[in-house]
Short mmCIF file of C-alpha atoms in Angstrom, two decimals:
data_model
loop_
_atom_site.label_atom_id
_atom_site.label_comp_id
_atom_site.label_asym_id
_atom_site.label_seq_id
_atom_site.Cartn_x
_atom_site.Cartn_y
_atom_site.Cartn_z
CA UNK A 1 264.00 118.70 -42.34
CA UNK A 2 261.00 117.15 -44.06
CA UNK A 3 260.92 115.05 -47.17
CA UNK A 4 260.71 117.61 -49.98
CA UNK A 5 257.17 117.85 -51.24
CA UNK A 6 255.65 115.30 -48.89
CA UNK A 7 253.38 116.06 -45.94
CA UNK A 8 254.63 113.49 -43.49
CA UNK A 9 255.45 113.45 -39.77
CA UNK A 10 258.98 113.73 -38.40
CA UNK A 11 261.63 112.27 -36.15
CA UNK A 12 262.69 114.32 -33.17
CA UNK A 13 266.32 114.27 -32.17
CA UNK A 14 266.81 113.89 -28.41
CA UNK A 15 269.72 114.64 -26.15
CA UNK A 16 267.86 113.60 -23.04
CA UNK A 17 269.40 112.21 -19.87
CA UNK A 18 266.58 109.73 -19.44
CA UNK A 19 266.02 106.65 -21.56
CA UNK A 20 262.26 106.94 -21.43
CA UNK A 21 262.33 110.60 -22.39
CA UNK A 22 264.57 109.74 -25.33
CA UNK A 23 262.08 107.07 -26.34
CA UNK A 24 259.14 109.47 -26.27
CA UNK A 25 260.78 112.50 -27.83
CA UNK A 26 262.09 110.37 -30.69
CA UNK A 27 258.59 109.84 -31.99
CA UNK A 28 258.67 113.11 -33.87
CA UNK A 29 261.26 115.54 -35.12
CA UNK A 30 263.27 117.01 -37.88
CA UNK A 31 263.12 114.64 -40.81
CA UNK A 32 259.90 112.78 -41.45
CA UNK A 33 260.72 109.19 -40.50
CA UNK A 34 258.52 106.83 -38.54
CA UNK A 35 259.09 103.08 -38.80
CA UNK A 36 257.32 99.93 -37.70
CA UNK A 37 258.40 97.49 -35.07
CA UNK A 38 261.14 94.92 -35.46
CA UNK A 39 260.59 91.52 -37.03
CA UNK A 40 262.28 88.19 -37.38
CA UNK A 41 265.27 87.33 -39.54
CA UNK A 42 262.99 85.51 -41.97
CA UNK A 43 260.73 88.56 -42.19
CA UNK A 44 263.77 90.69 -42.88
CA UNK A 45 264.90 88.50 -45.75
CA UNK A 46 261.39 88.39 -47.15
CA UNK A 47 261.05 92.19 -47.03
CA UNK A 48 264.40 92.57 -48.71
CA UNK A 49 263.13 90.77 -51.74
CA UNK A 50 264.47 87.27 -51.15
CA UNK A 51 267.09 87.12 -53.88
CA UNK A 52 270.20 89.26 -53.58
CA UNK A 53 272.84 89.26 -56.28
CA UNK A 54 276.47 90.28 -56.31
CA UNK A 55 275.57 93.51 -58.08
CA UNK A 56 274.10 95.05 -54.92
CA UNK A 57 275.50 98.58 -54.53
CA UNK A 58 277.40 99.04 -51.29
CA UNK A 59 277.28 102.26 -49.32
CA UNK A 60 280.26 104.55 -49.16
CA UNK A 61 282.88 103.42 -46.66
CA UNK A 62 281.98 104.70 -43.19
CA UNK A 63 285.47 106.11 -42.82
CA UNK A 64 284.86 108.35 -45.84
CA UNK A 65 281.37 109.89 -45.57
CA UNK A 66 279.92 111.59 -48.68
CA UNK A 67 280.89 115.19 -49.44
CA UNK A 68 278.70 117.80 -47.83
CA UNK A 69 278.32 119.82 -44.66
CA UNK A 70 277.35 117.57 -41.70
CA UNK A 71 274.16 118.28 -39.77
CA UNK A 72 275.88 119.47 -36.60
CA UNK A 73 277.40 122.30 -38.66
CA UNK A 74 274.72 123.36 -41.14
CA UNK A 75 271.82 123.20 -38.68
CA UNK A 76 273.41 125.87 -36.48
CA UNK A 77 274.03 128.09 -39.49
CA UNK A 78 270.50 127.60 -40.81
CA UNK A 79 268.94 128.45 -37.43
CA UNK A 80 271.14 131.57 -37.21
CA UNK A 81 269.99 132.76 -40.66
CA UNK A 82 266.34 132.33 -39.66
CA UNK A 83 266.88 134.17 -36.37
CA UNK A 84 268.47 137.16 -38.13
CA UNK A 85 265.69 137.25 -40.73
CA UNK A 86 263.00 137.15 -38.02
CA UNK A 87 264.59 140.12 -36.24
CA UNK A 88 264.76 142.18 -39.43
CA UNK A 89 261.15 141.47 -40.40
CA UNK A 90 259.67 142.14 -36.95
CA UNK A 91 261.56 145.43 -36.55
CA UNK A 92 260.59 146.46 -40.08
CA UNK A 93 256.91 145.59 -39.49
CA UNK A 94 256.48 147.76 -36.38
CA UNK A 95 258.52 150.59 -37.94
CA UNK A 96 256.39 150.55 -41.11
CA UNK A 97 253.20 150.50 -39.04
CA UNK A 98 254.31 153.54 -37.05
CA UNK A 99 255.43 155.53 -40.10
CA UNK A 100 252.30 154.70 -42.14
CA UNK A 101 249.96 155.54 -39.26
CA UNK A 102 251.71 158.56 -37.75
CA UNK A 103 254.40 159.62 -40.17
CA UNK A 104 257.81 160.53 -38.79
CA UNK A 105 256.36 162.31 -35.74
CA UNK A 106 256.66 160.34 -32.51
CA UNK A 107 253.11 160.68 -31.16
CA UNK A 108 252.33 160.15 -27.50
CA UNK A 109 250.12 157.27 -26.43
CA UNK A 110 247.79 158.66 -23.76
CA UNK A 111 245.89 156.86 -20.99
CA UNK A 112 243.12 158.07 -18.72
CA UNK A 113 244.97 156.32 -15.89
CA UNK A 114 247.78 158.83 -16.16
CA UNK A 115 250.18 156.59 -18.07
CA UNK A 116 252.02 158.32 -20.92
CA UNK A 117 254.02 156.37 -23.50
CA UNK A 118 255.28 157.33 -26.90
CA UNK A 119 254.71 155.09 -29.90
CA UNK A 120 258.43 154.56 -30.45
CA UNK A 121 258.62 152.98 -27.02
CA UNK A 122 255.52 150.90 -27.78
CA UNK A 123 257.05 149.73 -31.06
CA UNK A 124 260.21 148.63 -29.26
CA UNK A 125 258.14 146.78 -26.63
CA UNK A 126 256.02 145.03 -29.28
CA UNK A 127 259.11 144.01 -31.27
CA UNK A 128 260.78 142.53 -28.17
CA UNK A 129 257.59 140.72 -27.13
CA UNK A 130 257.09 139.40 -30.67
CA UNK A 131 260.61 138.02 -30.90
CA UNK A 132 260.28 136.50 -27.44
CA UNK A 133 257.03 134.80 -28.45
CA UNK A 134 258.66 133.33 -31.56
CA UNK A 135 261.34 131.85 -29.33
CA UNK A 136 258.95 130.60 -26.63
CA UNK A 137 256.75 128.93 -29.24
CA UNK A 138 259.89 127.08 -30.47
CA UNK A 139 259.47 128.40 -34.00
CA UNK A 140 263.25 128.20 -34.45
CA UNK A 141 263.67 124.79 -32.86
CA UNK A 142 265.91 122.61 -35.03
CA UNK A 143 263.20 119.96 -34.90
CA UNK A 144 260.79 122.05 -36.96
CA UNK A 145 262.76 124.65 -38.95
CA UNK A 146 262.21 123.81 -42.58
CA UNK A 147 259.27 121.55 -41.67
CA UNK A 148 256.65 123.53 -43.60
CA UNK A 149 253.09 123.48 -42.22
CA UNK A 150 254.01 122.93 -38.58
CA UNK A 151 256.59 125.74 -38.68
CA UNK A 152 254.18 128.23 -40.29
CA UNK A 153 251.45 127.27 -37.82
CA UNK A 154 253.70 128.01 -34.86
CA UNK A 155 254.72 131.37 -36.34
CA UNK A 156 251.06 132.37 -36.76
CA UNK A 157 250.14 131.20 -33.26
CA UNK A 158 253.02 133.13 -31.71
CA UNK A 159 252.13 136.32 -33.60
CA UNK A 160 248.42 136.19 -32.82
CA UNK A 161 249.11 135.50 -29.13
CA UNK A 162 251.35 138.56 -28.83
CA UNK A 163 248.76 140.90 -30.29
CA UNK A 164 246.02 139.27 -28.24
CA UNK A 165 248.01 139.98 -25.08
CA UNK A 166 248.59 143.56 -26.23
CA UNK A 167 244.84 144.04 -26.76
CA UNK A 168 244.08 142.68 -23.27
CA UNK A 169 246.79 144.86 -21.69
CA UNK A 170 245.48 147.94 -23.49
CA UNK A 171 241.97 147.24 -22.18
CA UNK A 172 243.11 146.67 -18.58
CA UNK A 173 245.41 149.74 -18.53
CA UNK A 174 242.95 151.84 -20.52
CA UNK A 175 245.56 152.61 -23.18
CA UNK A 176 244.31 154.23 -26.38
CA UNK A 177 246.40 152.30 -28.91
CA UNK A 178 245.52 153.20 -32.48
CA UNK A 179 243.83 150.19 -34.07
CA UNK A 180 245.24 151.11 -37.46
CA UNK A 181 248.76 150.81 -36.06
CA UNK A 182 248.15 147.24 -34.87
CA UNK A 183 246.19 146.37 -38.02
CA UNK A 184 249.25 147.24 -40.12
CA UNK A 185 251.96 145.71 -37.94
CA UNK A 186 250.40 142.26 -37.40
CA UNK A 187 249.67 141.21 -41.02
CA UNK A 188 252.90 142.69 -42.40
CA UNK A 189 255.05 140.99 -39.79
CA UNK A 190 253.22 137.67 -39.76
CA UNK A 191 253.10 137.37 -43.55
CA UNK A 192 256.71 138.49 -43.83
CA UNK A 193 257.94 135.84 -41.39
CA UNK A 194 255.94 133.06 -43.09
CA UNK A 195 257.21 134.07 -46.54
CA UNK A 196 260.79 134.25 -45.28
CA UNK A 197 260.48 130.79 -43.67
CA UNK A 198 259.10 129.45 -46.96
CA UNK A 199 261.97 131.04 -48.89
CA UNK A 200 264.57 129.61 -46.52
CA UNK A 201 262.91 126.20 -46.81
CA UNK A 202 263.18 126.32 -50.61
CA UNK A 203 266.84 127.28 -50.26
CA UNK A 204 267.39 124.39 -47.84
CA UNK A 205 265.69 121.88 -50.16
CA UNK A 206 267.93 123.02 -53.01
CA UNK A 207 271.04 122.51 -50.89
CA UNK A 208 269.85 119.06 -49.86
CA UNK A 209 269.09 118.01 -53.44
CA UNK A 210 272.60 119.04 -54.44
CA UNK A 211 274.08 117.02 -51.60
CA UNK A 212 275.46 120.08 -49.89
CA UNK A 213 273.68 119.51 -46.58
CA UNK A 214 273.55 115.97 -45.21
CA UNK A 215 272.76 114.15 -41.98
CA UNK A 216 274.82 111.00 -41.40
CA UNK A 217 272.84 108.24 -39.69
CA UNK A 218 273.83 105.00 -37.97
CA UNK A 219 271.03 102.46 -37.56
CA UNK A 220 270.93 100.46 -34.32
CA UNK A 221 268.76 97.38 -34.74
CA UNK A 222 267.99 94.46 -37.02
CA UNK A 223 265.13 92.67 -38.69
CA UNK A 224 262.10 94.33 -40.16
CA UNK A 225 262.27 97.38 -37.89
CA UNK A 226 265.74 98.30 -39.18
CA UNK A 227 264.72 97.61 -42.78
CA UNK A 228 261.64 99.82 -42.57
CA UNK A 229 263.66 102.64 -41.06
CA UNK A 230 266.30 102.34 -43.79
CA UNK A 231 263.60 102.50 -46.46
CA UNK A 232 262.10 105.60 -44.87
CA UNK A 233 265.47 107.32 -44.56
CA UNK A 234 266.35 106.57 -48.19
CA UNK A 235 263.27 108.55 -49.30
CA UNK A 236 264.84 111.70 -47.88
CA UNK A 237 267.86 113.11 -49.67
CA UNK A 238 268.95 114.95 -46.56
CA UNK A 239 269.81 111.72 -44.73
CA UNK A 240 272.71 109.43 -45.54
CA UNK A 241 272.96 106.00 -43.92
CA UNK A 242 276.62 105.42 -43.11
CA UNK A 243 276.21 102.05 -41.43
CA UNK A 244 274.36 99.85 -38.97
CA UNK A 245 275.02 98.32 -35.56
CA UNK A 246 273.15 95.05 -35.17
CA UNK A 247 272.85 92.57 -32.28
CA UNK A 248 275.72 90.08 -32.08
CA UNK A 249 273.62 86.97 -32.74
CA UNK A 250 272.24 88.56 -35.90
CA UNK A 251 275.77 89.33 -37.09
CA UNK A 252 276.75 85.70 -36.64
CA UNK A 253 273.79 84.55 -38.74
CA UNK A 254 274.27 87.11 -41.52
CA UNK A 255 277.96 86.42 -41.95
CA UNK A 256 278.36 88.77 -44.94
CA UNK A 257 279.14 92.04 -43.15
CA UNK A 258 276.23 93.87 -44.76
CA UNK A 259 272.58 94.54 -43.98
CA UNK A 260 270.80 94.04 -47.29
CA UNK A 261 267.64 96.09 -47.91
CA UNK A 262 265.96 96.38 -51.31
CA UNK A 263 269.20 95.93 -53.25
CA UNK A 264 271.28 98.20 -51.01
CA UNK A 265 274.03 96.81 -48.78
CA UNK A 266 274.42 98.82 -45.56
CA UNK A 267 277.81 98.20 -43.87
CA UNK A 268 277.58 96.58 -40.43
CA UNK A 269 279.86 98.54 -38.11
CA UNK A 270 279.48 96.41 -35.00
CA UNK A 271 276.96 95.23 -32.43
CA UNK A 272 274.86 97.01 -29.82
CA UNK A 273 277.94 97.47 -27.60
CA UNK A 274 280.05 99.30 -30.20
CA UNK A 275 277.73 102.15 -31.14
CA UNK A 276 280.00 104.89 -29.82
CA UNK A 277 282.98 103.57 -31.80
CA UNK A 278 280.80 103.37 -34.93
CA UNK A 279 279.63 106.96 -34.45
CA UNK A 280 283.19 108.23 -34.18
CA UNK A 281 284.37 106.16 -37.13
CA UNK A 282 281.48 107.19 -39.41
CA UNK A 283 281.21 110.80 -38.11
CA UNK A 284 277.49 110.19 -37.56
CA UNK A 285 275.10 113.00 -36.63
CA UNK A 286 272.24 110.73 -35.58
CA UNK A 287 271.82 107.23 -34.11
CA UNK A 288 268.40 105.80 -35.00
CA UNK A 289 267.33 102.96 -32.68
CA UNK A 290 264.84 100.23 -33.52
CA UNK A 291 265.94 97.50 -31.07
CA UNK A 292 264.62 99.06 -27.84
CA UNK A 293 263.30 95.76 -26.49
CA UNK A 294 266.79 94.22 -26.71
CA UNK A 295 268.65 97.20 -25.26
CA UNK A 296 266.47 97.90 -22.25
CA UNK A 297 266.01 101.19 -20.39
CA UNK A 298 269.39 101.18 -18.62
CA UNK A 299 271.42 100.55 -21.78
CA UNK A 300 269.47 103.14 -23.73
CA UNK A 301 269.98 105.71 -20.98
CA UNK A 302 273.73 105.07 -20.94
CA UNK A 303 273.81 105.35 -24.73
CA UNK A 304 272.01 108.72 -24.57
CA UNK A 305 274.64 110.05 -22.14
CA UNK A 306 277.51 108.82 -24.30
CA UNK A 307 276.04 110.33 -27.47
CA UNK A 308 275.38 113.62 -25.70
CA UNK A 309 279.10 113.97 -25.07
CA UNK A 310 279.70 113.34 -28.79
CA UNK A 311 277.04 115.92 -29.76
CA UNK A 312 275.23 113.16 -31.63
CA UNK A 313 271.44 112.94 -31.56
CA UNK A 314 269.58 109.85 -30.43
CA UNK A 315 266.22 109.03 -32.03
CA UNK A 316 264.05 106.02 -31.25
CA UNK A 317 261.33 104.64 -33.48
CA UNK A 318 258.01 104.58 -31.62
CA UNK A 319 256.34 101.87 -33.69
CA UNK A 320 253.66 104.14 -35.23
CA UNK A 321 253.59 105.57 -38.74
CA UNK A 322 252.15 108.64 -40.45
CA UNK A 323 251.27 110.47 -37.23
CA UNK A 324 252.18 114.16 -37.01
CA UNK A 325 253.54 116.02 -33.99
CA UNK A 326 250.29 117.69 -32.79
CA UNK A 327 248.76 114.24 -32.20
CA UNK A 328 251.70 112.95 -30.15
CA UNK A 329 251.67 113.78 -26.45
CA UNK A 330 254.09 112.67 -23.73
CA UNK A 331 252.33 111.83 -20.46
CA UNK A 332 253.96 110.30 -17.37
CA UNK A 333 252.40 107.05 -16.18
CA UNK A 334 253.84 105.23 -13.19
CA UNK A 335 257.01 107.29 -13.35
CA UNK A 336 257.57 106.46 -17.04
CA UNK A 337 256.83 108.96 -19.84
CA UNK A 338 254.52 107.29 -22.36
CA UNK A 339 253.74 108.42 -25.89
CA UNK A 340 250.01 109.00 -26.34
CA UNK A 341 248.58 109.17 -29.86
CA UNK A 342 245.58 111.51 -29.89
CA UNK A 343 242.58 111.08 -32.20
CA UNK A 344 242.64 112.94 -35.55
CA UNK A 345 241.62 116.61 -35.36
CA UNK A 346 239.03 116.32 -38.12
CA UNK A 347 235.93 116.37 -35.92
CA UNK A 348 233.57 118.72 -34.10
CA UNK A 349 234.28 122.41 -34.63
CA UNK A 350 237.15 121.64 -36.99
CA UNK A 351 234.80 119.78 -39.33
CA UNK A 352 232.28 122.64 -39.31
CA UNK A 353 235.02 125.20 -39.87
CA UNK A 354 236.40 123.30 -42.84
CA UNK A 355 232.91 122.99 -44.37
CA UNK A 356 232.35 126.74 -44.02
CA UNK A 357 235.71 127.55 -45.62
CA UNK A 358 234.94 125.12 -48.45
CA UNK A 359 231.63 126.75 -49.31
CA UNK A 360 232.96 130.30 -49.13
CA UNK A 361 236.02 129.33 -51.18
CA UNK A 362 233.87 127.62 -53.82
CA UNK A 363 231.60 130.67 -54.13
CA UNK A 364 234.55 133.02 -54.57
CA UNK A 365 236.22 130.68 -57.09
CA UNK A 366 233.01 130.36 -59.15
CA UNK A 367 232.57 134.14 -59.17
CA UNK A 368 236.12 134.65 -60.43
CA UNK A 369 236.39 131.68 -62.79
CA UNK A 370 232.79 131.68 -64.07
CA UNK A 371 233.48 133.51 -67.36
CA UNK A 372 236.52 131.32 -68.05
CA UNK A 373 234.45 128.17 -67.42
CA UNK A 374 231.87 129.39 -69.94
CA UNK A 375 234.61 129.68 -72.56
CA UNK A 376 235.75 126.12 -71.84
CA UNK A 377 232.17 124.89 -72.15
CA UNK A 378 231.81 126.66 -75.50
CA UNK A 379 235.01 125.07 -76.80
CA UNK A 380 233.87 121.56 -75.81
CA UNK A 381 230.46 122.09 -77.43
CA UNK A 382 231.93 123.38 -80.67
CA UNK A 383 234.33 120.43 -80.89
CA UNK A 384 231.83 117.60 -81.39
CA UNK A 385 228.41 118.97 -80.40
CA UNK A 386 228.37 116.53 -77.47
CA UNK A 387 227.55 117.21 -73.82
CA UNK A 388 229.75 119.71 -72.01
CA UNK A 389 229.69 118.07 -68.59
CA UNK A 390 230.53 114.51 -67.59
CA UNK A 391 228.96 112.97 -64.51
CA UNK A 392 230.51 109.98 -62.81
CA UNK A 393 229.47 108.15 -59.67
CA UNK A 394 232.05 108.52 -56.89
CA UNK A 395 232.07 107.57 -53.22
CA UNK A 396 232.19 110.25 -50.54
CA UNK A 397 232.08 110.46 -46.77
CA UNK A 398 231.04 107.25 -44.99
CA UNK A 399 230.54 105.46 -48.31
CA UNK A 400 227.78 107.75 -49.63
CA UNK A 401 227.72 107.86 -53.44
CA UNK A 402 227.34 111.11 -55.39
CA UNK A 403 227.59 112.34 -58.98
CA UNK A 404 230.93 114.08 -59.48
CA UNK A 405 230.86 116.72 -62.22
CA UNK A 406 233.71 117.39 -64.64
CA UNK A 407 234.16 118.99 -68.02
CA UNK A 408 233.99 116.21 -70.62
CA UNK A 409 237.54 115.49 -71.82
CA UNK A 410 236.89 112.22 -73.73
CA UNK A 411 234.91 111.21 -76.78
CA UNK A 412 231.23 110.40 -76.42
CA UNK A 413 230.74 106.85 -75.11
CA UNK A 414 234.26 106.56 -73.68
CA UNK A 415 233.05 104.53 -70.69
CA UNK A 416 231.78 101.72 -72.88
CA UNK A 417 235.23 101.40 -74.49
CA UNK A 418 237.18 100.97 -71.25
CA UNK A 419 236.55 97.22 -70.89
CA UNK A 420 238.28 96.49 -74.18
CA UNK A 421 241.31 98.55 -73.18
CA UNK A 422 242.07 96.78 -69.90
CA UNK A 423 245.29 95.26 -71.26
CA UNK A 424 246.68 98.76 -71.86
CA UNK A 425 246.15 99.91 -68.26
CA UNK A 426 249.37 101.48 -66.92
CA UNK A 427 248.21 101.95 -63.31
CA UNK A 428 248.52 99.49 -60.47
CA UNK A 429 245.92 98.53 -57.89
CA UNK A 430 242.28 99.28 -58.74
CA UNK A 431 243.16 102.42 -60.75
CA UNK A 432 242.81 102.69 -64.54
CA UNK A 433 245.21 105.04 -66.32
CA UNK A 434 246.64 105.20 -69.83
CA UNK A 435 249.19 107.92 -70.52
CA UNK A 436 248.22 108.34 -74.19
CA UNK A 437 244.57 107.36 -73.92
CA UNK A 438 243.09 107.47 -77.46
CA UNK A 439 239.66 108.38 -76.05
CA UNK A 440 240.85 111.81 -74.88
CA UNK A 441 239.89 114.69 -77.21
CA UNK A 442 242.35 117.42 -78.28
CA UNK A 443 240.67 119.95 -76.00
CA UNK A 444 240.51 117.30 -73.29
CA UNK A 445 244.29 116.84 -73.30
CA UNK A 446 244.76 120.52 -72.51
CA UNK A 447 242.06 120.44 -69.85
CA UNK A 448 243.58 117.37 -68.20
CA UNK A 449 247.13 118.67 -68.32
CA UNK A 450 246.19 121.76 -66.31
CA UNK A 451 243.33 120.09 -64.34
CA UNK A 452 240.80 122.49 -65.85
CA UNK A 453 238.37 119.63 -66.39
CA UNK A 454 237.89 119.51 -62.61
CA UNK A 455 236.61 123.09 -62.19
CA UNK A 456 232.89 122.07 -62.23
CA UNK A 457 233.59 120.13 -59.02
CA UNK A 458 233.22 123.50 -57.31
CA UNK A 459 229.49 122.76 -57.59
CA UNK A 460 230.05 119.48 -55.73
CA UNK A 461 231.80 121.49 -53.02
CA UNK A 462 228.85 123.87 -52.73
CA UNK A 463 226.48 120.90 -52.38
CA UNK A 464 228.61 119.50 -49.53
CA UNK A 465 229.62 116.37 -51.44
CA UNK A 466 233.27 117.33 -51.80
CA UNK A 467 235.85 119.59 -50.20
CA UNK A 468 238.40 121.92 -51.74
CA UNK A 469 241.14 119.74 -50.21
CA UNK A 470 240.84 116.08 -49.32
CA UNK A 471 241.56 112.51 -50.41
CA UNK A 472 241.08 111.49 -54.02
CA UNK A 473 237.37 110.68 -54.73
CA UNK A 474 237.25 106.92 -55.46
CA UNK A 475 235.03 104.95 -57.83
CA UNK A 476 232.57 102.37 -56.38
CA UNK A 477 234.55 99.49 -57.95
CA UNK A 478 237.69 100.77 -56.22
CA UNK A 479 235.93 100.98 -52.85
CA UNK A 480 234.74 97.38 -53.25
CA UNK A 481 238.38 96.25 -53.04
CA UNK A 482 239.29 98.43 -50.04
CA UNK A 483 240.65 96.94 -46.86
CA UNK A 484 239.79 98.36 -43.43
CA UNK A 485 242.99 100.43 -43.54
CA UNK A 486 242.15 102.05 -46.87
CA UNK A 487 238.54 102.67 -45.80
CA UNK A 488 239.80 105.37 -43.42
CA UNK A 489 240.19 107.60 -46.49
CA UNK A 490 236.41 108.04 -46.40
CA UNK A 491 236.31 109.54 -42.92
CA UNK A 492 236.51 112.96 -44.60
CA UNK A 493 235.02 114.45 -47.75
CA UNK A 494 236.99 113.78 -50.95
CA UNK A 495 238.73 116.82 -52.36
CA UNK A 496 239.21 118.63 -55.65
CA UNK A 497 242.89 118.58 -54.75
CA UNK A 498 244.92 116.85 -52.09
CA UNK A 499 248.36 115.48 -51.23
CA UNK A 500 248.21 113.19 -54.29
CA UNK A 501 247.70 116.23 -56.55
CA UNK A 502 250.85 118.01 -55.33
CA UNK A 503 253.05 114.91 -55.04
CA UNK A 504 252.99 113.39 -58.50
CA UNK A 505 249.35 113.30 -59.66
CA UNK A 506 248.84 110.41 -62.12
CA UNK A 507 252.51 109.35 -61.87
CA UNK A 508 251.93 108.04 -58.32
CA UNK A 509 251.51 104.35 -57.62
CA UNK A 510 248.37 103.09 -55.90
CA UNK A 511 250.22 102.47 -52.65
CA UNK A 512 251.73 105.98 -52.69
CA UNK A 513 248.29 107.50 -53.27
CA UNK A 514 246.82 105.54 -50.37
CA UNK A 515 249.69 106.46 -48.05
CA UNK A 516 249.38 110.18 -48.82
CA UNK A 517 245.59 110.17 -48.40
CA UNK A 518 245.74 108.30 -45.10
CA UNK A 519 248.41 110.65 -43.79
CA UNK A 520 246.17 113.60 -44.71
CA UNK A 521 243.15 112.11 -42.95
CA UNK A 522 245.11 111.26 -39.81
CA UNK A 523 246.94 114.58 -39.54
CA UNK A 524 244.59 117.19 -41.02
CA UNK A 525 245.03 120.86 -40.12
CA UNK A 526 243.81 124.13 -41.66
CA UNK A 527 247.41 125.13 -42.30
CA UNK A 528 248.01 121.92 -44.24
CA UNK A 529 244.98 122.71 -46.45
CA UNK A 530 246.33 126.19 -47.22
CA UNK A 531 249.73 124.80 -48.15
CA UNK A 532 248.19 122.13 -50.42
CA UNK A 533 246.09 124.78 -52.18
CA UNK A 534 249.19 126.92 -52.72
CA UNK A 535 251.23 124.00 -54.01
CA UNK A 536 248.34 122.88 -56.25
CA UNK A 537 248.43 126.19 -58.09
CA UNK A 538 252.15 125.74 -58.75
CA UNK A 539 251.81 122.11 -59.86
CA UNK A 540 248.88 122.83 -62.16
CA UNK A 541 250.73 125.68 -63.85
CA UNK A 542 253.57 123.30 -64.70
CA UNK A 543 251.16 120.71 -66.08
CA UNK A 544 253.27 117.75 -64.94
CA UNK A 545 252.02 114.29 -64.00
CA UNK A 546 248.47 114.66 -65.38
CA UNK A 547 247.01 112.55 -68.20
#
């Protein structure tokens, strides 16, 4: 399952009988972890912080894993619940469509080709085809259930394909299927399935937060690769690291029986030859491998076979980060499956489609929110007779500067006072943030809390300078300090909202903001935009993390 609230890519569990296939499949999957390659012992110590004291917390003993239902048990139950819910919704959708369109009378579906079929039979056929499509599209695969955007996207694709096939079949067989019947069944069923998947995901996240559902993990590897994987896993409450198996020479050098990472001591359960014993001892659900270059293809293949018998998943870090499943393709080269990382989708027709949606969305939002925005403007004007709008130079696509428009939330001349307040800055990196900024007006505090000061940016969206969803629009002085990595944020238009808005807002560190924005740019999809817009509405209503 994904990290709650974070749009990141996933690990894929693999029970393959081929080492290379296990390597490739492990690039993506069910829990949002991708780590970097292994490093030296000195790099490992440096990443761990250098100084380790005796107060380092040690993980629970591997012979006594934390309370909670292990993954091999709860995943089957969760998939079964989703399957039952899908069946109920699909059957209900076609039944409602038939009753609404024809009432309780079972009308005949006539064809000029001499084929006669009643609508009850058609409803049964559509329901069976719909459920089959959901299965064939792997919408209930344990790798993606609870994954959010990717799961919803597959559900929509499966549903649209079914009705597309029905339309083609009706044309070829000259069947007179009532369009109203299909127009009712498709949206009801598709929306119902997406809402049910969202509801089950919320239920799953609650269970994970309470420690009810866990996935026990054993790390196989050492050095920086193992440390990075441990850090990634610790960000997800659904995973629990029960120990590590490290190469024998590393064990001899460490000598303390623990793998120390950021103040956490992970018990070392053995070397690369004792993984199976460690899995049995720790009751592990997953073995995460980072030391592929030490193990070799033959050893990894043998390990995959052994773990398959134990019903334990094998995942292998591919050495790439923040890349989502649609961009990862497995292609055989010279008899060996290789993982190909495709270019980001934000180009060509996708770019034009996003721009069109932005402009239409901005027009609709202005039409609905226009009167409310006039009231806000009146309140700002009555407060101190100053200007209603505040214009600030920001940097957009490809480094082009533009004037971003906001409702003024600070006193007149606030910019000139910032230099003298530098010592009170609470943000890291090039950002400037003060939680209780004295320059903010009383009305401005309310506007900032609920992000109402950003509504005039709808005009920037109409002018093509911004998008409804995108990376945070940076200041020119921030861009001046950007590295080549951070510059990739400007491959797309900055957004009124984005992953930073729904994942902490002003409470995020600079590095977290950059990571979320880069992940968005690299893995953009329309479905992700819709989910961010939905989550933005919820976050803004709560008024948390904004100042």
